mmCIF file of N, CA and C in Angstrom:
data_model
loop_
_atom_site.group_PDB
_atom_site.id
_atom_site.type_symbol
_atom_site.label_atom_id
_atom_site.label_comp_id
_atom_site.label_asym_id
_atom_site.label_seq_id
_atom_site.Cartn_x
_atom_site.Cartn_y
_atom_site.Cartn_z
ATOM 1 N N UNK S 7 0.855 -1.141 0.000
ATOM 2 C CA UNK S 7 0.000 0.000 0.000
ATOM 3 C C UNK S 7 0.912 1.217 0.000
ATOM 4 N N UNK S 8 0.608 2.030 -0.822
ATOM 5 C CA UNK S 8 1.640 3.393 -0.857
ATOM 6 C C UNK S 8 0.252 4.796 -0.676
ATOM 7 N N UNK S 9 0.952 5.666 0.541
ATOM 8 C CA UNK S 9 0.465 7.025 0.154
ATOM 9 C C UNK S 9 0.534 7.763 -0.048
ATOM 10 N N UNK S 10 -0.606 8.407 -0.988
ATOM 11 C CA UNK S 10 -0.088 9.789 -1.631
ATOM 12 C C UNK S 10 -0.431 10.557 -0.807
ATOM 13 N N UNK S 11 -1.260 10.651 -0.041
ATOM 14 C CA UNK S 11 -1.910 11.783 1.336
ATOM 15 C C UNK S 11 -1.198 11.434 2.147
ATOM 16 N N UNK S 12 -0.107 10.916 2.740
ATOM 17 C CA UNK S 12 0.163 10.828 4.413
ATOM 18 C C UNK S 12 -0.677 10.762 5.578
ATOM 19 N N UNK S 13 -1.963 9.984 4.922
ATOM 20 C CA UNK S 13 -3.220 9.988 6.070
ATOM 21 C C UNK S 13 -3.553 8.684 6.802
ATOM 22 N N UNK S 14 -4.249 8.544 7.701
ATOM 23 C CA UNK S 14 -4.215 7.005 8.181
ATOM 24 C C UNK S 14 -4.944 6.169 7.350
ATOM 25 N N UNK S 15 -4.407 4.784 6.989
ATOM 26 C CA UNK S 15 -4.552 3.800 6.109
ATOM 27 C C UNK S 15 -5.790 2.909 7.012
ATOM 28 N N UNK S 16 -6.202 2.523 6.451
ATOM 29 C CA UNK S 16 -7.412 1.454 7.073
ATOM 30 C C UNK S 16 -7.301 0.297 5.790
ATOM 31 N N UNK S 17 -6.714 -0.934 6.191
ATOM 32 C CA UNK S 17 -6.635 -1.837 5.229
ATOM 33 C C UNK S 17 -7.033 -3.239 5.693
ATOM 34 N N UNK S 18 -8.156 -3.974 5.163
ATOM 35 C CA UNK S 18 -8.815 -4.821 5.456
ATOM 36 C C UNK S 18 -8.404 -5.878 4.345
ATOM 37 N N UNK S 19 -7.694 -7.691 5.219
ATOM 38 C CA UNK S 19 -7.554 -7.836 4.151
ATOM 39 C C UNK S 19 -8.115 -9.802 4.359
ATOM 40 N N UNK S 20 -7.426 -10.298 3.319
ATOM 41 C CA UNK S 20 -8.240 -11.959 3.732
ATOM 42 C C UNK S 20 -6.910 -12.337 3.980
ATOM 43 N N UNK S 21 -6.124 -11.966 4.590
ATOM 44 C CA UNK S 21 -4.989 -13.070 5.582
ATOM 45 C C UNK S 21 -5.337 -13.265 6.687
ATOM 46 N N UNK S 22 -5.288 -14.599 6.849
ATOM 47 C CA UNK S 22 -5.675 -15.824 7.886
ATOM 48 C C UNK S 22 -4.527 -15.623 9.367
ATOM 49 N N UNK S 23 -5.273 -15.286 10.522
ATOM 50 C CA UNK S 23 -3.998 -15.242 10.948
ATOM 51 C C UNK S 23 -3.201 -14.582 11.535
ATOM 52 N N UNK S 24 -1.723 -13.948 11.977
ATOM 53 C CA UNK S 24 -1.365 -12.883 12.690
ATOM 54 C C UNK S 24 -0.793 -12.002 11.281
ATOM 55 N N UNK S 25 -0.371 -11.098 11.166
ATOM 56 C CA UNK S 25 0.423 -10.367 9.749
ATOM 57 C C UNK S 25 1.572 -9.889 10.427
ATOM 58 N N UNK S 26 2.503 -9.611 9.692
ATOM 59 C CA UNK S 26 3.731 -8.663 9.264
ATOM 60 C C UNK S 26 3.956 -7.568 8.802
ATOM 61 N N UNK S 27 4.174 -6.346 9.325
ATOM 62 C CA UNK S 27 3.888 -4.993 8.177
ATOM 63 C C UNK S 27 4.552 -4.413 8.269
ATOM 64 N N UNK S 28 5.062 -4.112 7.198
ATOM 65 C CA UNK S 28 6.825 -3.466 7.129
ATOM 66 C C UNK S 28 6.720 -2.416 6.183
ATOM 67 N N UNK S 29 7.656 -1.428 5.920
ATOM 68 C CA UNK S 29 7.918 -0.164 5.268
ATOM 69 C C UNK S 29 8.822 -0.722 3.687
ATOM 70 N N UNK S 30 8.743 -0.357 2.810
ATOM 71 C CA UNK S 30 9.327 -0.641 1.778
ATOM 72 C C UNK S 30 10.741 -1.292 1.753
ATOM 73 N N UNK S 31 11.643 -0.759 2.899
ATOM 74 C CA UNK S 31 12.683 -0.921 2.982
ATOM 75 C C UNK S 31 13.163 -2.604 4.312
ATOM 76 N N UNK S 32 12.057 -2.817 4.376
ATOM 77 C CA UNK S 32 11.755 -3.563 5.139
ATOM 78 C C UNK S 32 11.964 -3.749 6.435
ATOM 79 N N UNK S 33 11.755 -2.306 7.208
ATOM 80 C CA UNK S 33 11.947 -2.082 8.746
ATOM 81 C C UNK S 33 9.921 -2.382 9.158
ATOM 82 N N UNK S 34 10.186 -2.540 10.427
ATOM 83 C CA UNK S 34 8.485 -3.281 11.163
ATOM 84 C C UNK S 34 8.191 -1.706 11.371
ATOM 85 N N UNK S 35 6.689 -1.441 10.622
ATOM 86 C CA UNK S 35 5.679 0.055 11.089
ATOM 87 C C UNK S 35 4.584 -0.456 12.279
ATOM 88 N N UNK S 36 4.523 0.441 13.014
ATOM 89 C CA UNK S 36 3.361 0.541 14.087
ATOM 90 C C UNK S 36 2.224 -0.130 13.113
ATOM 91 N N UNK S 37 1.586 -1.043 13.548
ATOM 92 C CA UNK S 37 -0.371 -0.674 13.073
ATOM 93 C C UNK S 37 -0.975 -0.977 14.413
ATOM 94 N N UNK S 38 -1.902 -0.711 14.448
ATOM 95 C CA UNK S 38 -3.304 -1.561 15.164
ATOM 96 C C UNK S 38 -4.249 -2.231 14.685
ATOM 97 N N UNK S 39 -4.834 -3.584 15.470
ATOM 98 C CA UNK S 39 -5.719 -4.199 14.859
ATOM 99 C C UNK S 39 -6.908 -3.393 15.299
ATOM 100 N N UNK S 40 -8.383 -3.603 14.474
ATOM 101 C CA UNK S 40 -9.209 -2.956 15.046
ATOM 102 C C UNK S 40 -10.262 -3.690 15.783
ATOM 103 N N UNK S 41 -11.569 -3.707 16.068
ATOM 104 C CA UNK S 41 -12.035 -4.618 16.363
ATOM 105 C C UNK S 41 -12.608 -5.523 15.657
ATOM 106 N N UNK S 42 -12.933 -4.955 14.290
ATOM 107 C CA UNK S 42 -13.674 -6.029 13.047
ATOM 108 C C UNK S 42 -12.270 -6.277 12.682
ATOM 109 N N UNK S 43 -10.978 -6.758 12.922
ATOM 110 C CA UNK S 43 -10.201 -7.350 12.183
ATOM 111 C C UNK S 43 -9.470 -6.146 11.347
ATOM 112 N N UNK S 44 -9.801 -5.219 10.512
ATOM 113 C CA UNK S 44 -9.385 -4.634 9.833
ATOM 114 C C UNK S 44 -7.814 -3.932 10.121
ATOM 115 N N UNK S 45 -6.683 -2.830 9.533
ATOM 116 C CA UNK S 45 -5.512 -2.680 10.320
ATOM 117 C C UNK S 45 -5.343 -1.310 9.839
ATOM 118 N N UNK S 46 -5.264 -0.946 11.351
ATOM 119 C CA UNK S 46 -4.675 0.947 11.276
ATOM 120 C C UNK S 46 -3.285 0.927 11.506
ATOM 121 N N UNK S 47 -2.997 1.508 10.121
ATOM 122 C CA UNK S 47 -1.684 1.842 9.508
ATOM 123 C C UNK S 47 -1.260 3.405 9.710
ATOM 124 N N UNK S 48 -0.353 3.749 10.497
ATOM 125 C CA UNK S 48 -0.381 5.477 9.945
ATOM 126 C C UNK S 48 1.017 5.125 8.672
ATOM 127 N N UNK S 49 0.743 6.192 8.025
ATOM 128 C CA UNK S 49 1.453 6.256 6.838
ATOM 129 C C UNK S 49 2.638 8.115 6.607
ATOM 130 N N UNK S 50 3.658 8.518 6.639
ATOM 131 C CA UNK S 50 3.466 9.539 5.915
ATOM 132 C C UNK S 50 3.079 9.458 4.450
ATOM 133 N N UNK S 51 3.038 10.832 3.982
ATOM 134 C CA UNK S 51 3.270 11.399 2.450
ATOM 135 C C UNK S 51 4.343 10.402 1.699
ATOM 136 N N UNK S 52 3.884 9.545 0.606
ATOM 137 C CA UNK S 52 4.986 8.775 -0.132
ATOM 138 C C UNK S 52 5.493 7.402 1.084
ATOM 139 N N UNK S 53 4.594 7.034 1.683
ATOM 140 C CA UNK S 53 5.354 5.933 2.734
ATOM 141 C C UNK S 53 4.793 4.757 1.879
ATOM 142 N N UNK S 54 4.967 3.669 2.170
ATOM 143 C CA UNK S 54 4.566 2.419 1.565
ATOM 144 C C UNK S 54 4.560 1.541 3.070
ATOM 145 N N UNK S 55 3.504 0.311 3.086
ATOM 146 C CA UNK S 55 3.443 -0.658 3.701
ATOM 147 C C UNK S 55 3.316 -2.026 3.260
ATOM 148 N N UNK S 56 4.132 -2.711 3.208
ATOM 149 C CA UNK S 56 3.579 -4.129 2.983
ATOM 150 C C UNK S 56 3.329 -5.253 3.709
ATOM 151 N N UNK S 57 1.817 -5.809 3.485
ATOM 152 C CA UNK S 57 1.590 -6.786 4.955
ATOM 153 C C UNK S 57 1.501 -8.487 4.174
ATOM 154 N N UNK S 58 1.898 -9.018 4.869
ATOM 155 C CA UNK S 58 1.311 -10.132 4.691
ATOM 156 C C UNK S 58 1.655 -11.390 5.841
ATOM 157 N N UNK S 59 1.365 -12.646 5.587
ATOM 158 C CA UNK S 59 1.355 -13.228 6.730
ATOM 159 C C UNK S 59 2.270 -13.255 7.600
ATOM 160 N N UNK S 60 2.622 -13.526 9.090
ATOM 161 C CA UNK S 60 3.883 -13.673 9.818
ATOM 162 C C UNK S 60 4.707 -14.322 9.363
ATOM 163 N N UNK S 61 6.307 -14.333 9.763
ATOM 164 C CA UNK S 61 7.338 -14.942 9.755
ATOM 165 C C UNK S 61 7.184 -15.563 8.253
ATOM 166 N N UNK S 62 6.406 -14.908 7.345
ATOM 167 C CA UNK S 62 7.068 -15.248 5.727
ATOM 168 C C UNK S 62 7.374 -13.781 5.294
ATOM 169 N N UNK S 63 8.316 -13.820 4.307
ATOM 170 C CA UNK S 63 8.808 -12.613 3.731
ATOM 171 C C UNK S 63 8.709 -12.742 1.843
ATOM 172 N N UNK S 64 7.630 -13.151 1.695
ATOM 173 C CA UNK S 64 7.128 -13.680 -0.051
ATOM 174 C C UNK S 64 7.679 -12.214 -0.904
ATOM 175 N N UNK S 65 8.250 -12.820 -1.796
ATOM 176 C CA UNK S 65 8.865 -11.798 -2.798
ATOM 177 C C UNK S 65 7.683 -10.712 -3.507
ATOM 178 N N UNK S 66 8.150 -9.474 -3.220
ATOM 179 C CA UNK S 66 6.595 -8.629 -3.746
ATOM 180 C C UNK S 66 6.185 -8.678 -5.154
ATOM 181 N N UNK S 67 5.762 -8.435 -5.518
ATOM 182 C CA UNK S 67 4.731 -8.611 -6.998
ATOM 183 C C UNK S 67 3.378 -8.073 -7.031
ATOM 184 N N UNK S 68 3.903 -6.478 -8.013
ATOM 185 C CA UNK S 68 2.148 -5.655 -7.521
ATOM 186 C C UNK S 68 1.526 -6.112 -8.674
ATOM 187 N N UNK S 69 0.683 -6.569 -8.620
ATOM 188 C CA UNK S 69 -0.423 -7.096 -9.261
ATOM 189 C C UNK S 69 -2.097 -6.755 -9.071
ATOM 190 N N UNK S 70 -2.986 -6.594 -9.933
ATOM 191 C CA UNK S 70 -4.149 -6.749 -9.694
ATOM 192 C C UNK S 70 -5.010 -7.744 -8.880
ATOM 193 N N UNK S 71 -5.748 -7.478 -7.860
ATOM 194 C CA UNK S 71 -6.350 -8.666 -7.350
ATOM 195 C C UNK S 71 -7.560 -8.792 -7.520
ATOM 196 N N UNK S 72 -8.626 -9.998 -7.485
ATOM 197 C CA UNK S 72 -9.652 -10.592 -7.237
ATOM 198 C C UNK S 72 -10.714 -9.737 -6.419
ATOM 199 N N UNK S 73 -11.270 -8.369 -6.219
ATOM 200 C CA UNK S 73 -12.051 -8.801 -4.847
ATOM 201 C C UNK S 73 -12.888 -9.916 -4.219
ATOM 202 N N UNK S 74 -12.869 -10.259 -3.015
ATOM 203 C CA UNK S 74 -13.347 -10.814 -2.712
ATOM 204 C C UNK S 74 -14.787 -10.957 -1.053
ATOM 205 N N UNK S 75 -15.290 -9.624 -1.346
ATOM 206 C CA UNK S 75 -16.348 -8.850 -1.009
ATOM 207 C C UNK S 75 -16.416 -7.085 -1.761
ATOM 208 N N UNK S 76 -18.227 -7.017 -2.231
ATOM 209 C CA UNK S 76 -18.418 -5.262 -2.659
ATOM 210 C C UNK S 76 -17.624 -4.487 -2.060
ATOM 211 N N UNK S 77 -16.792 -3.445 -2.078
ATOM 212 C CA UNK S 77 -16.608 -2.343 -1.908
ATOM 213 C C UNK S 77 -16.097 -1.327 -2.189
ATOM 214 N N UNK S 78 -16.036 -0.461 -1.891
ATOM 215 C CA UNK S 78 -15.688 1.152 -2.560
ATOM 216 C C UNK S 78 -14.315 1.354 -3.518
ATOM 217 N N UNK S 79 -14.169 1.305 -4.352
ATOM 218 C CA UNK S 79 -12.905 1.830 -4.952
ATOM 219 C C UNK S 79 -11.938 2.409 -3.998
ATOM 220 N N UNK S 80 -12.428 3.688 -3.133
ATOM 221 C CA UNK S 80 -11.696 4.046 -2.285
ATOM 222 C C UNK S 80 -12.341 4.365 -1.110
ATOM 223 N N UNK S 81 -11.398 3.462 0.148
ATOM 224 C CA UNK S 81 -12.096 3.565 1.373
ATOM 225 C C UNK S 81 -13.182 2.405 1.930
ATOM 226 N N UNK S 82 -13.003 2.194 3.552
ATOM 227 C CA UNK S 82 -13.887 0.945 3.493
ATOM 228 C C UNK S 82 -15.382 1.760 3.853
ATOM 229 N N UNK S 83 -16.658 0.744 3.326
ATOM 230 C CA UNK S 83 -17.261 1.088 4.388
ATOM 231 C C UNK S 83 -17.486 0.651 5.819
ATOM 232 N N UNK S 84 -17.959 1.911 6.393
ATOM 233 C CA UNK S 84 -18.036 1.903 8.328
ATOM 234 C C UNK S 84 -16.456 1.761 8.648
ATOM 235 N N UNK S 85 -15.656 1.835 7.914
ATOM 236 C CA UNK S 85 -14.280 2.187 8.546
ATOM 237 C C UNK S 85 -13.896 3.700 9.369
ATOM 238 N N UNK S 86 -13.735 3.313 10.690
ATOM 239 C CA UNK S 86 -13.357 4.462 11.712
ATOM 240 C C UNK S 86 -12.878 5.611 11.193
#
């Protein structure tokens, strides 16, 4: 996830499980879980995060994905 606003990230995703979320360069960023599961990320201006499951470090590859529930192009809904 990269931002162009430096605003807080709300990223909901289908990993099973505990996650990993690291900065491009691959140092560990603060998040919080929320209570529906979802993860508050703060981000600056131009920061990047990448999450995915614990204790794997899978080679990145940005790609298009599948959704796999409706929602907004941008932003969840009922996200804090």
């Amino acid at each position: 996830m990269f931002s162009e606003a430096g605003a807080r990230c709300v990223l909901r995703t289908d990993i099973d499980g505990s996650v990993d979320v690291r900065d491009g360069a691959g140092r560990p960023l603060e998040w919080v879980s929320l209570d529906n599961g979802d993860l508050h990320i703060e981000l600056s201006r131009g920061q990047e995060a990448w999450v995915y499951p614990r204790g794997t470090r899978p080679t990145p590859v940005v790609r298009p994905v599948t959704p796999n529930a409706p929602a907004e192009r941008w932003g969840l809904p009922g996200a804090p």
